[in-house]
Coordinates of C-alpha atoms and ligand atoms in Angstrom, one line a residue:
M1 CA 74.9 132.0 62.9
I2 CA 75.0 128.4 64.0
V3 CA 76.2 125.7 61.5
G4 CA 74.8 122.3 62.3
A5 CA 71.3 121.3 63.6
G6 CA 72.3 118.3 65.7
F7 CA 72.4 118.1 69.5
G8 CA 75.1 120.7 69.7
G9 CA 73.7 123.4 67.4
L10 CA 70.2 123.1 68.9
A11 CA 71.7 123.3 72.5
A12 CA 73.4 126.5 71.5
A13 CA 70.3 128.0 70.0
I14 CA 68.2 127.1 73.0
D15 CA 70.7 128.6 75.4
L16 CA 71.3 131.8 73.4
Q17 CA 67.6 132.3 72.9
A18 CA 66.9 131.8 76.6
H19 CA 69.4 134.6 77.3
G20 CA 67.9 137.2 75.0
F21 CA 69.7 136.6 71.7
R22 CA 67.0 136.9 69.1
D23 CA 68.7 136.9 65.7
I24 CA 69.8 133.2 65.4
T25 CA 69.9 131.1 62.3
I26 CA 70.9 127.5 62.1
L27 CA 72.2 126.3 58.8
D28 CA 72.4 122.6 58.0
R29 CA 73.5 120.7 54.9
G30 CA 70.9 118.0 55.7
P31 CA 67.2 118.0 54.9
G32 CA 66.3 118.7 58.5
L33 CA 67.6 118.7 62.1
G34 CA 69.2 115.7 63.7
G35 CA 72.8 115.8 62.8
T36 CA 74.6 112.5 63.0
W37 CA 71.3 110.8 64.0
L38 CA 69.7 112.0 60.8
Y39 CA 72.3 110.2 58.7
N40 CA 73.0 107.1 60.8
D41 CA 69.8 105.1 60.3
Y42 CA 71.4 101.7 59.8
P43 CA 69.5 98.7 61.1
G44 CA 69.8 98.6 64.9
A45 CA 71.2 102.2 65.2
A46 CA 71.0 103.2 68.8
C47 CA 72.9 105.2 71.3
D48 CA 75.1 103.1 73.5
V49 CA 74.9 105.9 76.1
P50 CA 71.8 105.4 78.2
S51 CA 69.1 107.9 77.4
H52 CA 68.7 109.3 80.9
L53 CA 72.1 110.8 80.3
Y54 CA 72.1 111.0 76.5
S55 CA 69.4 113.8 76.7
Y56 CA 69.5 117.4 77.6
S57 CA 69.5 118.1 81.4
F58 CA 66.8 120.7 80.9
A59 CA 64.5 118.4 78.8
Q60 CA 64.4 115.2 80.8
R61 CA 62.0 112.4 79.8
R62 CA 60.6 109.7 82.0
D63 CA 59.1 107.6 79.2
W64 CA 62.2 106.2 77.5
R65 CA 61.3 102.7 76.4
R66 CA 64.7 101.1 77.1
L67 CA 68.1 101.9 78.6
C68 CA 69.6 102.9 75.3
S69 CA 67.2 104.4 72.8
F70 CA 67.1 103.5 69.1
R71 CA 67.8 106.2 66.5
D72 CA 64.1 106.9 65.7
E73 CA 63.3 107.6 69.4
I74 CA 66.3 109.9 69.6
M75 CA 65.2 111.8 66.5
E76 CA 61.7 112.0 67.9
Y77 CA 63.1 113.4 71.2
L78 CA 65.3 115.9 69.4
R79 CA 62.4 117.1 67.2
D80 CA 60.1 117.5 70.2
V81 CA 62.7 119.4 72.2
A82 CA 63.4 121.7 69.2
R83 CA 59.7 122.4 68.8
E84 CA 59.1 122.8 72.5
Y85 CA 61.9 125.5 72.7
G86 CA 61.0 127.1 69.4
V87 CA 64.3 126.5 67.7
D88 CA 63.0 124.2 65.0
R89 CA 61.9 127.2 63.0
L90 CA 65.4 128.6 63.1
V91 CA 66.8 125.7 61.0
V92 CA 67.5 126.4 57.4
P93 CA 67.9 122.9 55.8
D94 CA 69.8 121.9 52.6
T95 CA 72.3 124.7 53.1
E96 CA 75.9 123.6 53.1
V97 CA 78.3 126.1 54.4
T98 CA 81.4 126.2 52.1
K99 CA 83.3 129.1 53.6
I100 CA 83.3 131.4 56.5
A101 CA 85.6 134.4 56.6
W102 CA 86.2 137.2 59.2
D103 CA 86.1 140.7 57.8
D104 CA 88.8 142.7 59.5
A105 CA 87.4 146.0 58.4
D106 CA 83.8 145.5 59.2
R107 CA 84.4 143.0 62.0
H108 CA 81.9 140.4 61.2
W109 CA 81.8 137.0 59.6
T110 CA 80.7 136.3 56.0
I111 CA 79.2 132.9 55.5
E112 CA 79.2 131.4 52.0
T113 CA 76.9 128.5 51.2
A114 CA 76.8 126.1 48.3
A115 CA 73.8 128.0 46.9
G116 CA 72.4 131.4 47.6
A117 CA 73.8 134.8 48.6
P118 CA 76.5 135.1 51.3
R119 CA 75.2 135.9 54.8
Q120 CA 76.7 138.0 57.5
A121 CA 76.9 137.3 61.2
D122 CA 78.5 138.8 64.3
A123 CA 79.3 135.3 65.7
V124 CA 79.6 131.8 64.3
V125 CA 79.0 128.6 66.2
L126 CA 80.4 125.6 64.2
A127 CA 78.4 122.6 65.6
T128 CA 79.3 120.4 62.7
G129 CA 80.1 117.3 64.8
Q130 CA 82.9 114.7 64.4
L131 CA 80.9 111.7 63.2
H132 CA 79.1 112.3 60.0
R133 CA 81.5 112.3 57.1
P134 CA 82.0 108.6 56.1
A135 CA 85.5 107.3 56.0
Y136 CA 86.2 104.8 53.2
P137 CA 89.5 103.0 53.5
G138 CA 92.1 103.4 50.8
I139 CA 92.1 99.7 49.9
P140 CA 93.3 99.1 46.4
G141 CA 90.6 98.3 43.9
R142 CA 87.7 99.6 46.0
E143 CA 86.2 101.4 43.0
T144 CA 86.4 98.3 40.8
F145 CA 83.9 96.4 42.9
A146 CA 81.0 95.5 40.5
G147 CA 78.5 94.5 43.2
H148 CA 76.6 96.8 45.5
S149 CA 78.2 98.7 48.3
F150 CA 77.4 101.4 50.8
H151 CA 78.6 102.9 54.1
S152 CA 76.8 102.3 57.4
A153 CA 76.1 106.0 57.6
E154 CA 74.5 106.0 54.1
W155 CA 72.5 102.8 54.5
D156 CA 70.7 101.7 51.4
H157 CA 67.4 100.6 52.7
D158 CA 66.2 99.8 49.2
Y159 CA 68.8 97.1 48.8
D160 CA 67.4 93.7 50.0
L161 CA 70.1 91.8 51.8
A162 CA 68.0 88.6 52.0
G163 CA 69.9 85.6 50.8
K164 CA 72.8 87.7 49.6
R165 CA 76.5 87.2 50.2
V166 CA 77.3 90.2 52.3
A167 CA 80.7 91.5 53.5
V168 CA 81.0 93.9 56.4
V169 CA 84.3 95.7 56.7
G170 CA 85.0 97.1 60.2
T171 CA 83.9 96.0 63.7
G172 CA 83.5 99.3 65.5
A173 CA 80.5 100.7 67.4
S174 CA 78.3 101.0 64.3
A175 CA 79.0 97.5 63.0
V176 CA 78.4 96.0 66.4
Q177 CA 74.9 97.4 66.2
F178 CA 74.0 96.5 62.7
V179 CA 75.7 93.0 62.3
P180 CA 73.2 91.3 64.7
E181 CA 70.3 92.8 62.7
I182 CA 71.5 91.8 59.3
A183 CA 73.0 88.4 60.1
P184 CA 69.7 86.6 60.1
Q185 CA 68.8 88.1 56.7
A186 CA 71.9 87.6 54.7
G187 CA 72.6 84.3 53.0
K188 CA 76.2 84.5 54.0
L189 CA 77.8 87.3 56.1
T190 CA 81.5 87.7 56.1
V191 CA 82.8 90.1 58.8
F192 CA 86.3 91.5 58.2
Q193 CA 87.9 92.5 61.5
R194 CA 91.2 94.4 61.6
S195 CA 91.4 94.8 65.4
G196 CA 89.4 93.0 68.1
N197 CA 87.4 95.0 70.7
W198 CA 86.8 94.9 74.4
F199 CA 83.1 94.2 75.0
M200 CA 80.8 94.7 78.0
P201 CA 77.4 93.2 78.3
R202 CA 74.3 95.0 77.2
R203 CA 71.0 93.4 76.3
N204 CA 69.0 96.7 76.0
R205 CA 65.6 95.0 76.3
T206 CA 62.5 97.2 76.7
Y207 CA 61.9 98.0 80.3
P208 CA 59.6 95.6 82.1
P209 CA 56.3 97.4 82.9
A210 CA 57.1 97.7 86.6
V211 CA 60.5 99.4 85.9
A212 CA 58.9 101.7 83.3
A213 CA 56.2 102.6 85.7
A214 CA 58.6 103.3 88.6
I215 CA 60.7 105.6 86.4
R216 CA 57.6 107.4 85.2
H217 CA 55.7 107.8 88.4
V218 CA 58.0 107.6 91.4
P219 CA 59.6 111.0 92.1
G220 CA 63.4 110.9 92.0
V221 CA 63.8 107.6 90.2
Q222 CA 64.6 109.3 86.9
A223 CA 67.0 111.8 88.5
F224 CA 68.7 109.0 90.4
R225 CA 69.2 107.0 87.2
R226 CA 70.7 110.0 85.5
H227 CA 73.0 110.6 88.4
F228 CA 74.0 106.9 88.6
I229 CA 74.7 106.7 84.8
F230 CA 76.8 109.9 85.0
H231 CA 79.0 108.3 87.7
Y232 CA 79.1 105.0 85.8
G233 CA 80.4 106.9 82.8
E234 CA 83.0 108.6 85.1
S235 CA 84.1 105.2 86.4
L236 CA 84.8 104.1 82.8
T237 CA 86.9 107.2 82.3
A238 CA 88.7 106.4 85.6
M239 CA 89.6 103.0 84.1
I240 CA 91.0 104.6 81.0
R241 CA 92.9 107.1 83.0
H242 CA 94.4 104.5 85.2
P243 CA 95.0 101.4 83.0
R244 CA 97.4 99.7 85.4
T245 CA 95.0 99.7 88.3
L246 CA 91.3 100.4 87.7
G247 CA 91.6 99.6 84.0
R248 CA 92.6 96.0 85.0
L249 CA 89.2 95.6 86.7
G250 CA 87.5 96.6 83.5
R251 CA 89.6 94.3 81.6
I252 CA 88.9 91.4 83.9
R253 CA 85.1 92.0 83.7
S254 CA 85.2 92.4 79.9
A255 CA 87.4 89.2 79.5
A256 CA 85.1 87.2 81.6
F257 CA 82.1 88.3 79.5
M258 CA 83.9 87.6 76.3
R259 CA 85.0 84.2 77.4
A260 CA 81.4 83.3 78.3
Q261 CA 80.2 84.6 74.9
I262 CA 82.9 83.0 72.6
K263 CA 83.1 79.3 73.2
D264 CA 85.4 78.4 70.3
P265 CA 89.0 78.9 71.4
D266 CA 90.2 79.6 67.9
L267 CA 87.6 82.3 67.3
R268 CA 88.2 83.7 70.7
R269 CA 91.9 84.0 70.0
R270 CA 91.1 85.8 66.7
L271 CA 88.6 88.2 68.2
W272 CA 90.7 89.0 71.2
P273 CA 91.9 92.6 71.3
D274 CA 95.7 93.1 71.5
Y275 CA 95.6 96.5 73.1
T276 CA 95.0 98.0 76.5
F277 CA 91.4 98.0 77.8
G278 CA 89.8 101.4 77.0
C279 CA 92.3 102.6 74.4
K280 CA 89.6 102.3 71.7
R281 CA 85.9 102.7 72.5
V282 CA 84.7 99.8 74.8
L283 CA 81.7 98.2 73.0
F284 CA 78.5 97.5 74.9
S285 CA 76.7 94.6 73.3
S286 CA 75.5 91.2 74.3
M287 CA 74.3 90.5 70.7
F288 CA 77.3 91.0 68.5
L289 CA 79.6 88.1 69.5
P290 CA 76.7 85.6 69.4
A291 CA 75.8 86.9 65.9
L292 CA 79.4 86.2 64.7
Q293 CA 78.9 82.6 65.7
R294 CA 75.8 82.0 63.6
P295 CA 76.3 79.2 61.0
N296 CA 75.9 81.7 58.1
V297 CA 78.5 84.1 59.5
E298 CA 82.3 84.0 59.0
V299 CA 84.8 86.2 60.7
V300 CA 87.9 87.0 58.7
T301 CA 90.9 88.4 60.5
D302 CA 93.4 88.2 57.7
A303 CA 94.1 91.7 56.5
I304 CA 92.3 92.9 53.3
E305 CA 94.8 93.2 50.5
R306 CA 92.6 94.4 47.6
I307 CA 89.1 94.6 46.3
T308 CA 88.2 92.9 43.0
P309 CA 85.1 93.3 40.9
T310 CA 83.7 90.2 42.6
G311 CA 84.9 90.4 46.2
I312 CA 87.6 90.9 48.7
V313 CA 91.1 89.3 48.6
T314 CA 92.9 88.9 51.9
T315 CA 96.6 88.6 52.5
D316 CA 96.3 84.8 52.8
G317 CA 95.5 84.8 49.1
R318 CA 91.8 83.9 49.6
E319 CA 89.1 85.7 47.5
H320 CA 85.9 86.2 49.3
E321 CA 83.2 86.5 46.7
V322 CA 80.3 88.8 47.8
D323 CA 77.3 90.5 46.3
C324 CA 77.5 93.5 48.6
I325 CA 80.1 95.3 50.8
I326 CA 79.0 97.3 53.7
W327 CA 81.6 99.7 54.9
G328 CA 81.5 100.0 58.7
T329 CA 84.7 101.9 58.6
G330 CA 83.8 104.9 60.6
F331 CA 84.1 108.6 60.0
R332 CA 86.6 111.2 59.0
T333 CA 86.8 112.4 62.5
S334 CA 90.0 114.5 62.2
D335 CA 88.3 116.7 59.6
F336 CA 86.1 118.5 62.1
M337 CA 84.4 121.3 60.0
F338 CA 86.6 120.8 56.9
P339 CA 86.3 120.8 53.9
M340 CA 84.7 124.1 54.8
D341 CA 87.1 127.0 54.4
V342 CA 87.6 128.9 57.7
I343 CA 89.4 132.2 57.3
G344 CA 90.1 134.2 60.4
A345 CA 91.6 137.6 61.2
G346 CA 94.3 138.7 58.8
G347 CA 93.2 136.2 56.3
R348 CA 94.6 133.2 58.3
D349 CA 93.4 129.9 57.1
L350 CA 92.4 127.5 59.9
R351 CA 94.0 124.7 57.9
D352 CA 97.4 126.4 58.4
V353 CA 96.8 127.2 62.1
W354 CA 95.9 123.5 62.6
E355 CA 98.8 122.2 60.5
D356 CA 100.2 120.2 63.4
G357 CA 96.8 119.1 64.6
P358 CA 93.6 120.8 65.7
H359 CA 93.5 122.6 69.0
A360 CA 91.3 125.1 70.7
H361 CA 90.8 126.6 74.1
L362 CA 88.4 124.2 75.9
G363 CA 87.8 122.8 72.4
L364 CA 85.8 126.0 71.7
T365 CA 87.9 129.1 70.9
I366 CA 90.8 129.7 68.6
P367 CA 93.0 132.8 68.7
G368 CA 92.6 135.0 65.7
F369 CA 89.1 133.6 65.0
P370 CA 87.0 136.2 66.8
S371 CA 83.6 135.1 68.1
L372 CA 84.0 131.7 66.4
F373 CA 83.1 128.7 68.6
T374 CA 83.7 125.1 67.7
M375 CA 81.2 122.9 69.5
Y376 CA 82.3 119.3 69.9
G377 CA 85.6 120.8 68.8
P378 CA 89.1 119.4 69.3
N379 CA 89.6 117.3 72.5
T380 CA 86.0 117.3 73.6
N381 CA 85.0 113.8 72.7
T382 CA 84.3 111.4 75.5
S383 CA 85.0 107.7 75.8
G384 CA 83.2 107.3 79.1
G385 CA 80.3 109.7 79.2
S386 CA 77.6 111.6 77.3
I387 CA 78.6 114.1 74.7
I388 CA 75.5 116.0 75.6
V389 CA 76.9 117.0 78.9
Y390 CA 79.8 118.6 77.0
L391 CA 77.6 120.2 74.5
E392 CA 75.4 121.9 77.1
A393 CA 78.5 123.1 78.9
Q394 CA 79.8 124.5 75.6
A395 CA 76.5 126.2 74.8
A396 CA 76.5 128.0 78.2
Y397 CA 80.2 129.0 77.8
L398 CA 79.8 130.5 74.3
R399 CA 76.7 132.3 75.4
Q400 CA 78.7 133.9 78.2
A401 CA 81.3 135.0 75.7
L402 CA 78.6 136.6 73.5
A403 CA 76.9 138.2 76.4
R404 CA 80.3 139.9 77.2
V405 CA 80.4 141.2 73.7
R406 CA 76.8 142.5 73.9
D407 CA 77.3 144.1 77.3
A408 CA 80.5 145.9 76.2
D409 CA 78.9 146.9 72.9
A410 CA 82.0 145.4 71.3
A411 CA 82.3 143.7 67.9
A412 CA 83.7 140.4 68.9
I413 CA 85.7 138.4 71.5
D414 CA 89.0 136.6 70.9
V415 CA 90.9 134.2 73.1
R416 CA 94.4 135.2 74.0
P417 CA 97.0 133.1 72.1
E418 CA 99.1 132.4 75.2
V419 CA 96.0 131.2 77.0
E420 CA 95.0 128.8 74.3
A421 CA 98.6 127.5 73.9
A422 CA 99.0 126.9 77.6
S423 CA 95.6 125.2 77.9
D424 CA 96.5 122.9 75.0
R425 CA 99.9 122.0 76.6
A426 CA 98.2 121.2 79.9
L427 CA 95.5 119.2 78.2
Q428 CA 98.0 117.1 76.1
A429 CA 100.1 116.5 79.2
R430 CA 97.1 114.9 80.9
F431 CA 97.1 112.1 78.4
A432 CA 100.4 110.7 79.7
G433 CA 99.9 107.3 81.2
T434 CA 96.4 106.9 80.1
A435 CA 95.0 104.0 78.0
W436 CA 94.3 106.3 75.1
T437 CA 98.0 106.6 74.4
E438 CA 98.5 102.8 74.1
C439 CA 97.2 102.1 70.7
D440 CA 96.3 103.6 67.4
S441 CA 92.7 104.8 67.1
W442 CA 90.5 107.4 65.5
Y443 CA 91.2 109.7 68.5
R444 CA 94.6 110.4 67.1
N445 CA 96.0 112.1 63.9
E446 CA 98.8 110.7 61.7
D447 CA 101.4 112.1 64.1
G448 CA 99.9 110.3 67.0
R449 CA 98.5 113.4 68.7
I450 CA 95.2 112.8 70.4
I451 CA 92.9 115.4 68.8
T452 CA 89.4 114.3 69.5
N453 CA 89.2 113.3 73.2
W454 CA 89.0 115.2 76.4
P455 CA 91.6 113.7 78.7
G456 CA 89.6 113.8 81.9
Y457 CA 86.2 113.4 83.4
M458 CA 82.8 115.0 82.4
R459 CA 82.7 116.9 85.7
E460 CA 86.1 118.4 85.0
Y461 CA 85.0 119.7 81.6
V462 CA 81.8 121.1 83.1
A463 CA 83.8 122.8 85.9
S464 CA 86.4 124.2 83.4
T465 CA 83.7 125.8 81.2
A466 CA 81.3 126.9 83.9
E467 CA 82.5 130.4 84.1
L468 CA 84.2 132.2 81.3
D469 CA 87.3 134.0 82.6
P470 CA 87.4 137.5 81.1
A471 CA 91.1 137.7 81.5
E472 CA 91.6 134.9 79.0
Y473 CA 89.9 137.0 76.2
T474 CA 90.2 140.3 74.5
L475 CA 87.3 142.3 73.2
I476 CA 87.5 143.7 69.7
D477 CA 86.0 147.2 69.3
R478 CA 83.4 147.9 66.8
P479 CA 84.7 149.6 63.6
T480 CA 84.7 153.4 63.9
R481 CA 82.8 154.0 60.7
S482 CA 79.1 153.1 61.0
R483 CA 77.6 150.1 59.3
E484 CA 74.3 148.2 59.2
P485 CA 74.2 145.8 62.1
A486 CA 74.7 142.1 61.0
A487 CA 72.8 139.2 62.4
A488 CA 73.9 137.5 65.6
Ligands
NAP501 P1 85.0 103.1 64.1 O1 84.8 102.9 65.6 O2 86.0 104.1 63.6 O3 85.2 101.7 63.5 C1 85.7 101.5 62.2 C2 86.0 100.1 62.0 O4 86.5 99.9 60.7 C3 87.1 99.6 62.9 O5 86.8 98.3 63.3 C4 88.3 99.7 62.0 O6 89.4 98.8 62.4 C5 87.8 99.3 60.7 N1 88.6 99.7 59.6 C6 88.9 100.9 59.2 N2 89.7 100.9 58.1 C7 89.8 99.5 57.8 C8 90.5 98.8 56.8 N3 91.3 99.5 55.9 N4 90.5 97.5 56.8 C9 89.7 96.8 57.7 N5 89.0 97.5 58.7 C10 89.1 98.8 58.7 O7 83.6 103.6 63.4 P2 82.1 103.4 63.8 O8 81.9 102.0 64.2 O9 81.2 103.9 62.8 O10 82.0 104.3 65.1 C11 82.6 105.6 65.1 C12 82.3 106.3 66.4 O11 80.9 106.7 66.3 C13 82.3 105.4 67.6 O12 83.6 105.3 68.2 C14 81.4 106.2 68.5 O13 82.0 107.3 69.1 C15 80.4 106.6 67.5 N6 79.2 105.7 67.5 C16 78.5 105.7 68.6 C17 77.5 104.9 68.7 C18 76.7 105.0 69.9 O14 75.9 104.1 70.2 N7 76.8 106.0 70.8 C19 77.2 104.0 67.7 C20 77.9 104.0 66.6 C21 79.0 104.9 66.5 P3 90.5 99.3 63.5 O15 89.8 99.2 64.9 O16 91.6 98.3 63.3 O17 90.8 100.7 63.2

């Protein structure tokens, strides 16, 4: 049973199916496949990772219209791939999983959903993503606002922003994409920034015909681009891993770009980030900073104190009256699959196991949760590469695990606790001295532990997961009494 029909869940289904696993179901709470791309359809939504790398290695396209595709093109790609590989028909939409529990006696998982009878499965792949549950800040008075408001991941396309006084709270990767789109429409746009960002240039125009033709027709050009972009991503990670040396080069490049884009010294000072380059996601946009300098746009960097029925009050005592507030405040990334209940062997609740922060062997397997795999799990996010590289590696790894179960005619496979504990210690130690440790970000939990990001390079993750080491796992025998076989 796979939970989540985004890039991760579909990658797992395709890989498992290609290796002879036939009884696969993909449950998704949404009305169809797409995962985060289904929900995030705000104006300008695009992937800031170039499409030649933000696409499956086994389903490469030569006809991307630009470097970084917009959301609709990504959705079209994902639907096409799912259809091509015959996994679209495995998706059961509108089915929110509320609880999964391991049955110690019968040695299978029971999956409960918001509606309908419980299902059973020999294995569960949780491909629920990190970036889909909107995070609303706990600003006092938020619920008292009498105007219109919505989150960037729940964009209200029926609400006409034309001529309105609009507030945007947050200046992360999402806001950077939609602010340039809505700034020309709004009567007045007030952007509330809590922290500045490091920017790198990206125009993302459609490819000139000659470039598009070369990618499409000249053998090797597409593969070369993918290779180049992969190594460009690795170089960004190198800057984050080595903030005092390589990171300085990134900072110099970014600072030069930002100085050229922000002419007004006061605005520049207010927009300037006060943390190490790469600590938070570096934002690629040549459009955002110019949009902030439009005559109808104001940037407010005083902290938000409270929300009133008519607007936003900042700590300088000013009330900014607005008709609409758009929350560009990101996602509840540390929740992973929660609020789903995940109950493992011996009735252990994953919430208790993760009391001090989520952790899993290679982000995938948790001791005491047999044949449960968390795709895009703890510490597998990337700041410098494409998550799809990680997801494909995870799909192949979990398929190897399930192939072992199948070959041994066992019930399930469980990672050894000492293996998981040691790999977690080693992983956390690798953050020492990196830029990620030098500021607060959504990569960390309240205790400061980095819980979302992989500390190294894409190539290291791919190498670490390439071959499952049987010594790191135990196989769980089938129960002695006979039972009806459950679904895979
Ligand atoms: P985000 O990066 O978490 O940004 C949230 C923004 O809201 C930040 O500017 C944050 O400020 C601000 N904020 C949060 N609470 C606030 C408060 N109480 N008052 C004022 N400001 C507040 O969220 P996101 O922009 O939605 O992006 C999330 C992640 O999604 C990205 O990092 C990226 O991984 C992914 N994403 C990717 C793409 C892509 O193109 N691939 C596009 C969009 C999103 P602070 O910085 O001070 O916390």
